[in-house]
mmCIF file of C-alpha atoms and ligand atoms in Angstrom:
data_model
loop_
_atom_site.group_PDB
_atom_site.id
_atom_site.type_symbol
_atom_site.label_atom_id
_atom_site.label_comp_id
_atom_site.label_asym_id
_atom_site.label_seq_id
_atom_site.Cartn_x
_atom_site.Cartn_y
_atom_site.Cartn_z
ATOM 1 C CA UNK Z 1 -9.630 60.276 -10.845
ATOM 2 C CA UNK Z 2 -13.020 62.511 -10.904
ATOM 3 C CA UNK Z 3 -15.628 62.722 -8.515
ATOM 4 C CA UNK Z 4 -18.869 63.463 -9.809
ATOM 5 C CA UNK Z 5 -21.289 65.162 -7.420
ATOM 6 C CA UNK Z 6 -24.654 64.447 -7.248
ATOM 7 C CA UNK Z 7 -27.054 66.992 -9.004
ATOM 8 C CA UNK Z 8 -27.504 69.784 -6.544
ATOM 9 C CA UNK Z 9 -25.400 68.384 -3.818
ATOM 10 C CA UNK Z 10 -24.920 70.494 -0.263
ATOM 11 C CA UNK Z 11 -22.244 72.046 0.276
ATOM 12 C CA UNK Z 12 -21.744 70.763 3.553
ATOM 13 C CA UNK Z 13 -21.227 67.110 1.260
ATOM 14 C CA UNK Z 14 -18.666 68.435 -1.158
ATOM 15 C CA UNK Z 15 -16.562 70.191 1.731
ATOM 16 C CA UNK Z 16 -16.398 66.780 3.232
ATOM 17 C CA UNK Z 17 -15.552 65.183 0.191
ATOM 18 C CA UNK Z 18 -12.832 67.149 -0.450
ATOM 19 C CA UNK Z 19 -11.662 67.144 3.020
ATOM 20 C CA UNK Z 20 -11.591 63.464 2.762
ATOM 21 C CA UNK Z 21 -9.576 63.151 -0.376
ATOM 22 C CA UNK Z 22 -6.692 65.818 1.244
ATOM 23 C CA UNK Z 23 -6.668 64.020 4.077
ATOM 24 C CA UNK Z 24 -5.652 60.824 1.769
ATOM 25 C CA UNK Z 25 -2.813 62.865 0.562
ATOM 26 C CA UNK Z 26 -4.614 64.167 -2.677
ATOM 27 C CA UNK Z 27 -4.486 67.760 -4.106
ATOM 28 C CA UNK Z 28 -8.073 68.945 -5.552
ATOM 29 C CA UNK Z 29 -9.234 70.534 -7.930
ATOM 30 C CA UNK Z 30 -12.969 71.789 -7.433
ATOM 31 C CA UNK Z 31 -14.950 72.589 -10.181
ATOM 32 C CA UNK Z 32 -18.300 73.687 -9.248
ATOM 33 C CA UNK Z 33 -21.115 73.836 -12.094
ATOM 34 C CA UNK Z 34 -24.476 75.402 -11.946
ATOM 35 C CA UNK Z 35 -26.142 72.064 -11.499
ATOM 36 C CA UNK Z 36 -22.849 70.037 -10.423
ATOM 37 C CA UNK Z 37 -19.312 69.898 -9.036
ATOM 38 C CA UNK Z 38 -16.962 67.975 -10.083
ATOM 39 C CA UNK Z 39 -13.656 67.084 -8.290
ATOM 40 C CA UNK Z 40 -10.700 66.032 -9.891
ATOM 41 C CA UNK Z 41 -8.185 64.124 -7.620
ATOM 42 C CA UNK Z 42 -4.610 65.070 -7.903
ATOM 43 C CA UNK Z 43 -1.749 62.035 -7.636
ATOM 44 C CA UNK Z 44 -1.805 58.727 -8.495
ATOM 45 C CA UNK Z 45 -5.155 57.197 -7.824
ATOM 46 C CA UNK Z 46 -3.893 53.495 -8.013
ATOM 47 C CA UNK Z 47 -3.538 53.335 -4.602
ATOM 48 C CA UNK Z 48 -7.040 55.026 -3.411
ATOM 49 C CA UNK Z 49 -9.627 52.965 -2.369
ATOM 50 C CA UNK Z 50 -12.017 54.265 -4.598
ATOM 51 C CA UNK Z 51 -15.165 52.410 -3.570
ATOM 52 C CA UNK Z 52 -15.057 54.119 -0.068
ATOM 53 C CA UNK Z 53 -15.623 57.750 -1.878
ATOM 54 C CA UNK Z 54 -18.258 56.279 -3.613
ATOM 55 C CA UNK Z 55 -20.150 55.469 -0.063
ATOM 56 C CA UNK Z 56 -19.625 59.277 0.753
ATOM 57 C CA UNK Z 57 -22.772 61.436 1.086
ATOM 58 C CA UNK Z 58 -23.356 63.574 -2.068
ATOM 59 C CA UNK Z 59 -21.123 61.702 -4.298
ATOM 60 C CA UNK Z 60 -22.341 60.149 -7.271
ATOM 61 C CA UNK Z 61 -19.908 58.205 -9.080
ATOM 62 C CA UNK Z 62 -16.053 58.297 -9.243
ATOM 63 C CA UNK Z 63 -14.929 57.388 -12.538
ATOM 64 C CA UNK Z 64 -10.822 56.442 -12.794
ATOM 65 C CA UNK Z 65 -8.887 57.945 -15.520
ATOM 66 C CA UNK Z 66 -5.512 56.095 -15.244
ATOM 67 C CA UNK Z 67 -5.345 52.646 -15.939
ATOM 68 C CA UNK Z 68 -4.938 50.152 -12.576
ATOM 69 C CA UNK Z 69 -2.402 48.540 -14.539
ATOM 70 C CA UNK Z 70 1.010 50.656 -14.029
ATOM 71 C CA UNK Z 71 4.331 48.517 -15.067
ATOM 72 C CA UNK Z 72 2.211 46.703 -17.948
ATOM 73 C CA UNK Z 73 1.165 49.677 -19.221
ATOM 74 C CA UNK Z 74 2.555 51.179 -22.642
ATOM 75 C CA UNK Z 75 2.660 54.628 -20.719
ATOM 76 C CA UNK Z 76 5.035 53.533 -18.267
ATOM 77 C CA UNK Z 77 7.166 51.961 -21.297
ATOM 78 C CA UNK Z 78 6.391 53.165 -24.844
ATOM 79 C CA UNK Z 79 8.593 50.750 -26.402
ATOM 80 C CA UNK Z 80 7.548 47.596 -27.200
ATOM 81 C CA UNK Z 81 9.285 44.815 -24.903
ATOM 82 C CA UNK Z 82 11.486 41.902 -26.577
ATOM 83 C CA UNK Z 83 11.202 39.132 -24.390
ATOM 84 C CA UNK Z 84 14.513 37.261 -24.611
ATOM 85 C CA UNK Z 85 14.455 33.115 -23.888
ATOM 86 C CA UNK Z 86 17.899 31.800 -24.468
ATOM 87 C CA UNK Z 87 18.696 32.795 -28.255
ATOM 88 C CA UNK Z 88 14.967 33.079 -28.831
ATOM 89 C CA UNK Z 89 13.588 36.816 -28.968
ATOM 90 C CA UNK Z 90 10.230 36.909 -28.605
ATOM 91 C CA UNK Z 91 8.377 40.689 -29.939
ATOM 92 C CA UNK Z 92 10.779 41.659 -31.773
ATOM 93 C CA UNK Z 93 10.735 41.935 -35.489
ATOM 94 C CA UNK Z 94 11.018 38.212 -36.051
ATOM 95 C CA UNK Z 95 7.874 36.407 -35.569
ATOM 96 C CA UNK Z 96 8.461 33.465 -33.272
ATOM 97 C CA UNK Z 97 6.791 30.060 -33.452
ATOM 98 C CA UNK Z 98 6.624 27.653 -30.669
ATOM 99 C CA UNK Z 99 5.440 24.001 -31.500
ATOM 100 C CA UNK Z 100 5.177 20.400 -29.874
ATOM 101 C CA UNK Z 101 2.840 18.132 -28.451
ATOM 102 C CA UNK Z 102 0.151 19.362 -25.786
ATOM 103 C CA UNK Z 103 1.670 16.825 -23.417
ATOM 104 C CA UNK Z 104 5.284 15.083 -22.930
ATOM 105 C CA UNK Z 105 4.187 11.785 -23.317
ATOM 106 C CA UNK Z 106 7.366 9.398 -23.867
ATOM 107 C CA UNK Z 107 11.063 10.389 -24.652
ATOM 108 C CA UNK Z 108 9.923 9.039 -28.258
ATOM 109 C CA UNK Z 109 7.673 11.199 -28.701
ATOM 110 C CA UNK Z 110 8.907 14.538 -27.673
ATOM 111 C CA UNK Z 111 12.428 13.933 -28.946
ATOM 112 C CA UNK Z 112 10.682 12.710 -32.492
ATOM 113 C CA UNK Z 113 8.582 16.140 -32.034
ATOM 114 C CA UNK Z 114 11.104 18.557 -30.911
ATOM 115 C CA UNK Z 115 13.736 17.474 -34.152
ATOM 116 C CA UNK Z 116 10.348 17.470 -36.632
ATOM 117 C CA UNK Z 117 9.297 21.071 -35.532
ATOM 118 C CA UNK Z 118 12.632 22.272 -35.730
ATOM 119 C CA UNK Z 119 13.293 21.318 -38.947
ATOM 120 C CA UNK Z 120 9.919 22.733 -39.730
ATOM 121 C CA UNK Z 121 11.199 26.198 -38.374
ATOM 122 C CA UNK Z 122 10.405 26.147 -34.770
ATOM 123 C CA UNK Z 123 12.001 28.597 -31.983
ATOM 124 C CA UNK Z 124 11.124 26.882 -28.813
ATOM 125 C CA UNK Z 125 9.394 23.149 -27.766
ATOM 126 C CA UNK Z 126 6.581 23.024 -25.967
ATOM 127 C CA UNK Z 127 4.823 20.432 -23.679
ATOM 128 C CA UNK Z 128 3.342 20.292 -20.633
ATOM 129 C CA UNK Z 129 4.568 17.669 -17.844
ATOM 130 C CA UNK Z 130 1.950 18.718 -15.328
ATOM 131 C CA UNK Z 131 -1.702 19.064 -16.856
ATOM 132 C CA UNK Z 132 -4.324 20.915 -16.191
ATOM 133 C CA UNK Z 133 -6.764 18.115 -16.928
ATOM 134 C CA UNK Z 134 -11.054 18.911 -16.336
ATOM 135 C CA UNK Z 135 -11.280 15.347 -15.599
ATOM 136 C CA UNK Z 136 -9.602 13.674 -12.764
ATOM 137 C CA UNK Z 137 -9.764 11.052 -15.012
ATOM 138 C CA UNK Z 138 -7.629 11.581 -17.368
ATOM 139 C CA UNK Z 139 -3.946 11.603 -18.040
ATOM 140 C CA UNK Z 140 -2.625 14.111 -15.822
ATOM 141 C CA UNK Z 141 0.947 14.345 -17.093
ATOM 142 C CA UNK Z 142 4.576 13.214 -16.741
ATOM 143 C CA UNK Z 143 5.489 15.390 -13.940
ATOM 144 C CA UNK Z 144 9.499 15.724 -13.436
ATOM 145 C CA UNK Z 145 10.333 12.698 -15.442
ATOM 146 C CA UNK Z 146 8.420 15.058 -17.962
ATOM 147 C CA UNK Z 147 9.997 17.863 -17.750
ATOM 148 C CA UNK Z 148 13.597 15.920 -17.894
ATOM 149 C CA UNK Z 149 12.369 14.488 -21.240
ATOM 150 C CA UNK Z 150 11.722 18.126 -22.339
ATOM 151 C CA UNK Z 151 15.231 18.820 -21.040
ATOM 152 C CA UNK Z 152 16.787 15.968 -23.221
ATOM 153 C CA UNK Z 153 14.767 17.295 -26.080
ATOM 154 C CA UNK Z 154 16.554 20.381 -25.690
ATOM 155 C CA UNK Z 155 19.864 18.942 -25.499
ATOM 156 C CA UNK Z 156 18.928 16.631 -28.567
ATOM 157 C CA UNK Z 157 17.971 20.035 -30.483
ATOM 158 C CA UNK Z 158 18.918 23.374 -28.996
ATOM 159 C CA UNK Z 159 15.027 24.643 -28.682
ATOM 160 C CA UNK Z 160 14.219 26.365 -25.558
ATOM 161 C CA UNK Z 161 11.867 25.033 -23.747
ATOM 162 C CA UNK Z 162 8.421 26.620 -22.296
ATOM 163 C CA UNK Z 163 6.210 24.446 -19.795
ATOM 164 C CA UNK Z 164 3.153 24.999 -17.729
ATOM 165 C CA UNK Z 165 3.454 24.904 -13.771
ATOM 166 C CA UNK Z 166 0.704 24.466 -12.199
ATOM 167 C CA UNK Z 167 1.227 25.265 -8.487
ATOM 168 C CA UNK Z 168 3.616 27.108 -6.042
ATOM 169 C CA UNK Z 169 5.121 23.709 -4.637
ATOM 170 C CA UNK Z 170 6.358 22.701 -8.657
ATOM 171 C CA UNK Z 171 7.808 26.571 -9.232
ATOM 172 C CA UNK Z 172 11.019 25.314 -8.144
ATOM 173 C CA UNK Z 173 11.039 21.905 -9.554
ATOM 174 C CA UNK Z 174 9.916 22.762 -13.289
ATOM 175 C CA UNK Z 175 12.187 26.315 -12.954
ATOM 176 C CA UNK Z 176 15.050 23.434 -12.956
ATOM 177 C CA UNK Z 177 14.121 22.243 -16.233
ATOM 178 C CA UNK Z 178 12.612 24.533 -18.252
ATOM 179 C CA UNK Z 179 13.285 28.513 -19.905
ATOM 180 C CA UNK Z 180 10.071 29.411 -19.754
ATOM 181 C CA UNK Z 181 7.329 29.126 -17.381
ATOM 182 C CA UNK Z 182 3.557 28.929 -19.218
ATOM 183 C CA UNK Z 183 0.753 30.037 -16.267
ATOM 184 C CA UNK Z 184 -2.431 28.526 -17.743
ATOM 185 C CA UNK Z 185 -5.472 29.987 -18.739
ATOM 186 C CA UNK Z 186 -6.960 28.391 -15.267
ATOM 187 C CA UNK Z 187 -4.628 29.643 -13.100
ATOM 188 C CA UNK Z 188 -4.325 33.148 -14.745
ATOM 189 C CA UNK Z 189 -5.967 34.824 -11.781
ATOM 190 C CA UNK Z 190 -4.342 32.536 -9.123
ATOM 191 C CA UNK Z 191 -1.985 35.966 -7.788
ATOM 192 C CA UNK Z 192 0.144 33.522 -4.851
ATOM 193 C CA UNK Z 193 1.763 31.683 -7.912
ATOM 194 C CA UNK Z 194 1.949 34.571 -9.956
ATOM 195 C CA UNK Z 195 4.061 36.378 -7.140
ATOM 196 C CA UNK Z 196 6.116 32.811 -6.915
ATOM 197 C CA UNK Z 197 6.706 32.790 -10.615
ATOM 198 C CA UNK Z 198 7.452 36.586 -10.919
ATOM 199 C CA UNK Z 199 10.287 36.113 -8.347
ATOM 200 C CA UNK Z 200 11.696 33.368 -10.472
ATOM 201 C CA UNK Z 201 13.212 35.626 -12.602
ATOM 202 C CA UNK Z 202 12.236 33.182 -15.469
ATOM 203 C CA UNK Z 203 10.593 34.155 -18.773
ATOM 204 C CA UNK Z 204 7.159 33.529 -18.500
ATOM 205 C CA UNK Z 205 4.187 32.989 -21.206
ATOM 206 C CA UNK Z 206 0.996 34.222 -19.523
ATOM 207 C CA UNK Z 207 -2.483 32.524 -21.092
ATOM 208 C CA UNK Z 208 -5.204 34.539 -20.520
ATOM 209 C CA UNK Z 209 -8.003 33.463 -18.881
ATOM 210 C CA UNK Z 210 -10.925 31.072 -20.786
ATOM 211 C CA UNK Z 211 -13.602 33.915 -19.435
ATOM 212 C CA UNK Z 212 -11.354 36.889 -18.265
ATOM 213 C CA UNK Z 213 -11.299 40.352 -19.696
ATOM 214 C CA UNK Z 214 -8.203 42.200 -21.335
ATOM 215 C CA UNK Z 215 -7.987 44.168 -18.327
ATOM 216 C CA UNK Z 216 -8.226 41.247 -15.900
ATOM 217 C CA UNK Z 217 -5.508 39.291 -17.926
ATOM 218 C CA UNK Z 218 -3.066 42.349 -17.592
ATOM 219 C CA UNK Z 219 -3.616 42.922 -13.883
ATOM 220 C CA UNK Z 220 -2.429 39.448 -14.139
ATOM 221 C CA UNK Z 221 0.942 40.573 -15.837
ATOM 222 C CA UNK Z 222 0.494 43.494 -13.638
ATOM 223 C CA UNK Z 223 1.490 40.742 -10.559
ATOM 224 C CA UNK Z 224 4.463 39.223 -12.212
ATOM 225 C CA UNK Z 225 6.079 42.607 -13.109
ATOM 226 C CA UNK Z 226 5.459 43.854 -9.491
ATOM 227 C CA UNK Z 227 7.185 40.810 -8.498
ATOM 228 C CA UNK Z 228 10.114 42.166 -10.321
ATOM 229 C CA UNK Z 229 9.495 40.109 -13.290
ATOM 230 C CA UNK Z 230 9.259 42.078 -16.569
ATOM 231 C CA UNK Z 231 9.898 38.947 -18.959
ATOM 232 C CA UNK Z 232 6.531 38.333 -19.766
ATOM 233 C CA UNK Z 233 4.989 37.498 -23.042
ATOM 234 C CA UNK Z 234 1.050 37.459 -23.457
ATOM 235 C CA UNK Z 235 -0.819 34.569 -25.089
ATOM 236 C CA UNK Z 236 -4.550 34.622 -26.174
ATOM 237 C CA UNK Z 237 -5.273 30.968 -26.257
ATOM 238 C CA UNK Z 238 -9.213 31.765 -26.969
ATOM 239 C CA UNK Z 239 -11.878 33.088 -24.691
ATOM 240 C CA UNK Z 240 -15.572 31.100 -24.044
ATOM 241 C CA UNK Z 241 -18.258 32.815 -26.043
ATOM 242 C CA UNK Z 242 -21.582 31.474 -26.944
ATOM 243 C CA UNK Z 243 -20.014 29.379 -30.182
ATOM 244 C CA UNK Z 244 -19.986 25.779 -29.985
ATOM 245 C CA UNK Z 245 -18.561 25.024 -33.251
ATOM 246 C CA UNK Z 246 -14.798 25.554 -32.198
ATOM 247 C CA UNK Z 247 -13.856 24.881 -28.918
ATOM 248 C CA UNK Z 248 -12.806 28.866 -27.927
ATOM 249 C CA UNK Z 249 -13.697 31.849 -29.875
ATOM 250 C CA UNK Z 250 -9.963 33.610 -30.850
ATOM 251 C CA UNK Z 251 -10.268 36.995 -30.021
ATOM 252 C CA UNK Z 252 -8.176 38.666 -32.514
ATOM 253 C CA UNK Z 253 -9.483 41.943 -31.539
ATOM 254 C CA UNK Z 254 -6.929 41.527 -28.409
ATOM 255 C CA UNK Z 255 -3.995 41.723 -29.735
ATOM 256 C CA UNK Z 256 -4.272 45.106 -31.601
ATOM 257 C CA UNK Z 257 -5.884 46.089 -28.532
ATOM 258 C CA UNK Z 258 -3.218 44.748 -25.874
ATOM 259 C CA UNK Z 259 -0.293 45.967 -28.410
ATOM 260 C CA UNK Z 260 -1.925 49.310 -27.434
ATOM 261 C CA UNK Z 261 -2.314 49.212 -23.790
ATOM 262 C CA UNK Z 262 0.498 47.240 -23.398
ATOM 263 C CA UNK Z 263 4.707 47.623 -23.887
ATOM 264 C CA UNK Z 264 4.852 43.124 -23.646
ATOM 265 C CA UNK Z 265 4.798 41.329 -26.566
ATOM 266 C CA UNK Z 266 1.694 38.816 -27.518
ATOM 267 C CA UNK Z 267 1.905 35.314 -28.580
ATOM 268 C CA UNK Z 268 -2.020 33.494 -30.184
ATOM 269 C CA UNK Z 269 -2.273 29.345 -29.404
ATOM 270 C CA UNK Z 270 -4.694 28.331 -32.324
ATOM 271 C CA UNK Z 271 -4.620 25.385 -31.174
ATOM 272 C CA UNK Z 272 -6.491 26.476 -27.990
ATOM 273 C CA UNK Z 273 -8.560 28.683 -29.575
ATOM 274 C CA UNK Z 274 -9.756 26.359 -32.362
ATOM 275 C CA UNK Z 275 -9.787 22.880 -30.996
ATOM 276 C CA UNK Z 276 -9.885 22.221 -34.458
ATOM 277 C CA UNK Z 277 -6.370 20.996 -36.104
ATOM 278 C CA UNK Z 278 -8.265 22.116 -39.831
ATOM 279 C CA UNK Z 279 -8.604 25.665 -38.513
ATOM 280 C CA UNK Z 280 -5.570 26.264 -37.210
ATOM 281 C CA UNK Z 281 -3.244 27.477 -40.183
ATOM 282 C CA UNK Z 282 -5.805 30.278 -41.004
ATOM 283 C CA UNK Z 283 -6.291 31.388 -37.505
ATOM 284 C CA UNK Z 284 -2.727 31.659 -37.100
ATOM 285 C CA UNK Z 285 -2.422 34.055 -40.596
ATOM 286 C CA UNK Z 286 -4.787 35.755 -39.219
ATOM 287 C CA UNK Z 287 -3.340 36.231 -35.521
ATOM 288 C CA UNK Z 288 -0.257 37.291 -37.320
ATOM 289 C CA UNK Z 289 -1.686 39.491 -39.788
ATOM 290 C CA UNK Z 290 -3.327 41.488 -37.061
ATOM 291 C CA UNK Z 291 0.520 41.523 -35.261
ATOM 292 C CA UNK Z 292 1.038 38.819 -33.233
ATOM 293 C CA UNK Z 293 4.556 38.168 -32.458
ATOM 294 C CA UNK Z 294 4.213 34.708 -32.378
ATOM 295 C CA UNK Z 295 2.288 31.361 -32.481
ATOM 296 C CA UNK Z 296 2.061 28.731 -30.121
ATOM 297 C CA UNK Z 297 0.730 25.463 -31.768
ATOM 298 C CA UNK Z 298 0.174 22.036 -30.744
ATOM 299 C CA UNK Z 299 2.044 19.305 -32.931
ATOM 300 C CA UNK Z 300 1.807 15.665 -32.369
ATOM 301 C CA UNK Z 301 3.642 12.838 -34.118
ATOM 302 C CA UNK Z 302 0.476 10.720 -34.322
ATOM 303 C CA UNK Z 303 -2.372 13.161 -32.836
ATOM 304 C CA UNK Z 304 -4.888 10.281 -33.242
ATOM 305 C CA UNK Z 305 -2.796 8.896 -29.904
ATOM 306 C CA UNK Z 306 -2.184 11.578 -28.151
ATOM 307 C CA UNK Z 307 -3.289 11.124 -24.637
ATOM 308 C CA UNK Z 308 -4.397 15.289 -24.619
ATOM 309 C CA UNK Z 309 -5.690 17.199 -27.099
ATOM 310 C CA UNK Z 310 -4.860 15.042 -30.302
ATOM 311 C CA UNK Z 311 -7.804 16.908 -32.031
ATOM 312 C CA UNK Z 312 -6.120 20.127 -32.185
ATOM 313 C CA UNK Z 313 -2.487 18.955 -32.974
ATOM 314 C CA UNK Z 314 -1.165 18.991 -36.563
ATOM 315 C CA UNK Z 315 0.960 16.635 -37.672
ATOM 316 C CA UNK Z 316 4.486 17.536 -38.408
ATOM 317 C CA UNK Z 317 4.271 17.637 -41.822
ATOM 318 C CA UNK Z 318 1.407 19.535 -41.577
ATOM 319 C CA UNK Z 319 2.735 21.993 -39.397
ATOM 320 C CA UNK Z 320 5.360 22.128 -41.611
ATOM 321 C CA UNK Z 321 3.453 23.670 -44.515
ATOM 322 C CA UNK Z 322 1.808 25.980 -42.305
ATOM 323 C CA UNK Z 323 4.894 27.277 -41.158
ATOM 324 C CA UNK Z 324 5.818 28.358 -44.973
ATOM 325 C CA UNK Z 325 2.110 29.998 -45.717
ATOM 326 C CA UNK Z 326 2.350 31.510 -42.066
ATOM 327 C CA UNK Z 327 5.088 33.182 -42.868
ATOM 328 C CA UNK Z 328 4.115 35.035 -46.294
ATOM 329 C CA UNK Z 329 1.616 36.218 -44.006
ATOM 330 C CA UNK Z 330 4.525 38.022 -42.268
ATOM 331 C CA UNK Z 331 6.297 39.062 -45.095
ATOM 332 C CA UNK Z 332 3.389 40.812 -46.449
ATOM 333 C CA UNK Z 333 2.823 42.791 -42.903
ATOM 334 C CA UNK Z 334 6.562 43.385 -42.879
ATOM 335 C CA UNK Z 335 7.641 40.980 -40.415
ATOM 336 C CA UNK Z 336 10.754 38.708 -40.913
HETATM 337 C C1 PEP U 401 -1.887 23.883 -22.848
HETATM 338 O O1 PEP U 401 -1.118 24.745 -23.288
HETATM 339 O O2 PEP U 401 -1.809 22.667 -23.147
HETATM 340 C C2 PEP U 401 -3.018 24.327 -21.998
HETATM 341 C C3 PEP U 401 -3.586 23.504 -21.120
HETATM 342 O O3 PEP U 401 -3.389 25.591 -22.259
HETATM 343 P P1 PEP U 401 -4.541 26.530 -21.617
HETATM 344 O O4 PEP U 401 -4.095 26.828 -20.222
HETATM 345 O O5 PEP U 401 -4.529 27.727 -22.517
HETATM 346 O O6 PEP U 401 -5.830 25.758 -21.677
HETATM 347 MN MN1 MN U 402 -3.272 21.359 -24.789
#
């Protein structure tokens, strides 16, 4: 961290400053200019509260230089993290796809889905017994009897199974059931269940938030590996821009970014992002063009039923044939 002295400021002001930061347990290192002094802060500045130096007399602006993100960070682990569900390995070489419907809706339909996307090529099921709905209106999920569907469905076809939770009281419950815990882009920032689903110990698939920044959503990680958790896999499900024509805008520029800041591997959800089952096949070549290490898509048996987001599930034969084009797209930017 550097403090940056106002122009001409008394000496009386920088003493103090510096006199403060020591007294925080921070070496110095005072550079005085002819117009300006600048201090640079010796330690790790992750735990200073930075805002009270600001308030100090003299001081104009403390700028941070390490990142307030320390476990998530690619300095703290240059090698890229393979996130391991079951047999599943998730940012590794292989790219992974994850399919089913956006909500467990009967044991018909998610056992029908689960054997159709795995034939198609699918790694895990998804499907969400506990919804996060924006109208209390609508259908708000299975609950358990959901997630022991999804359980079946697993049984029936050997996919692991990822599933949303949606509050610290179901942590337990849907940890039962299900491989992988999916925090939703709505709850992204709520820290209590983060901390609950860190200790866990369970994979987890972290959306990012529909308006947060990169840095916000890996502060978010940051909470689940302080909890001890380091089994987390990013997913960019879209972000809310000024665009009305697709339901999100997917922001491929995050994953080259996050792959930079960031050891954990990153997942895109086209479906998400889109809204729009058309666009979904060339979002996803692009998401893995740019190096995604997997997709997350909705697929629905008969989407023009679904009781969630039928508009932005394929088919399965659909997402079958995506699956094949997706994945010259990964042969070509030497994925398997
Ligand atoms: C979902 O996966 O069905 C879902 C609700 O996702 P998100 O939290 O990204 O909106
Ligand atoms: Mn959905």
């Amino acid at each position: 961290m550097v403090i940056v002295m106002q122009d001409h400021a008394a000496n009386e002001a920088i003493d103090e400053t510096v006199r403060r930061v020591k007294e925080m347990g921070y070496g110095v290192n005072v550079s005085r200019g002819e117009e300006r002094t600048v201090i640079g802060v010796l330690g790790d500045e992750r735990q200073i509260e930075w805002e009270h130096l600001e308030l100090l007399p003299g001081v104009e602006r403390v700028v941070r230089i390490l990142k307030p993100y320390k476990l998530t960070s690619r300095d703290a682990r240059p090698d890229s993290t393979v996130v391991r569900v079951g047999p599943v390995a998730i940012g590794g070489e292989a790219v992974v796809f994850i399919a089913g419907p956006c909500a467990v809706e009967s044991r018909e339909q998610i056992i029908e889905t689960a054997r159709a996307v795995k034939s198609a090529g699918a790694h895990m099921l998804r499907g969400g017994a506990y919804k996060p709905r924006s109208s209390p209106y609508s259908f708000q999920g299975m609950a358990e009897e959901g997630l022991k569907l999804l359980a079946e469905a697993r049984d029936a076809t050997g996919l692991p199974v990822v599933t949303e939770v949606m509050s610290l009281e179901q942590v337990e419950t849907v940890a039962r059931y299900a491989d992988m815990l999916q925090i939703g882009a709505r709850n992204m920032q709520n820290f209590p269940l983060l901390q609950e689903v860190g200790r866990s110990g369970h994979p987890v698939l972290l959306k990012r938030g529909i308006s947060a920044t990169i840095e916000e959503w890996l502060m978010a990680a940051e909470y689940l590996l302080a909890s001890g958790n380091a089994r987390v896999v990013l997913c960019e499900r879209g972000i809310r821009t000024f665009e009305t024509a697709t339901r999100n805008t997917t922001d491929i520029n995050a994953i080259p970014v996050v792959k930079r800041l960031s050891h954990l591997p990153v997942i895109v959800d086209p479906s998400h992002s889109t809204g729009k089952n058309e666009y979904i096949e060339s979002v996803s070549r692009a998401a893995i063009a740019a190096g995604a290490d997997g997709l997350i898509i909705e697929v629905h048996p008969h989407p023009d039923e679904a009781l969630s987001d039928g508009a932005q599930s394929l088919r399965p034969e659909a997402f079958a044939g995506a699956v094949v084009n997706i994945k010259r797209v990964a042969a070509a930017v030497g994925r398997k």
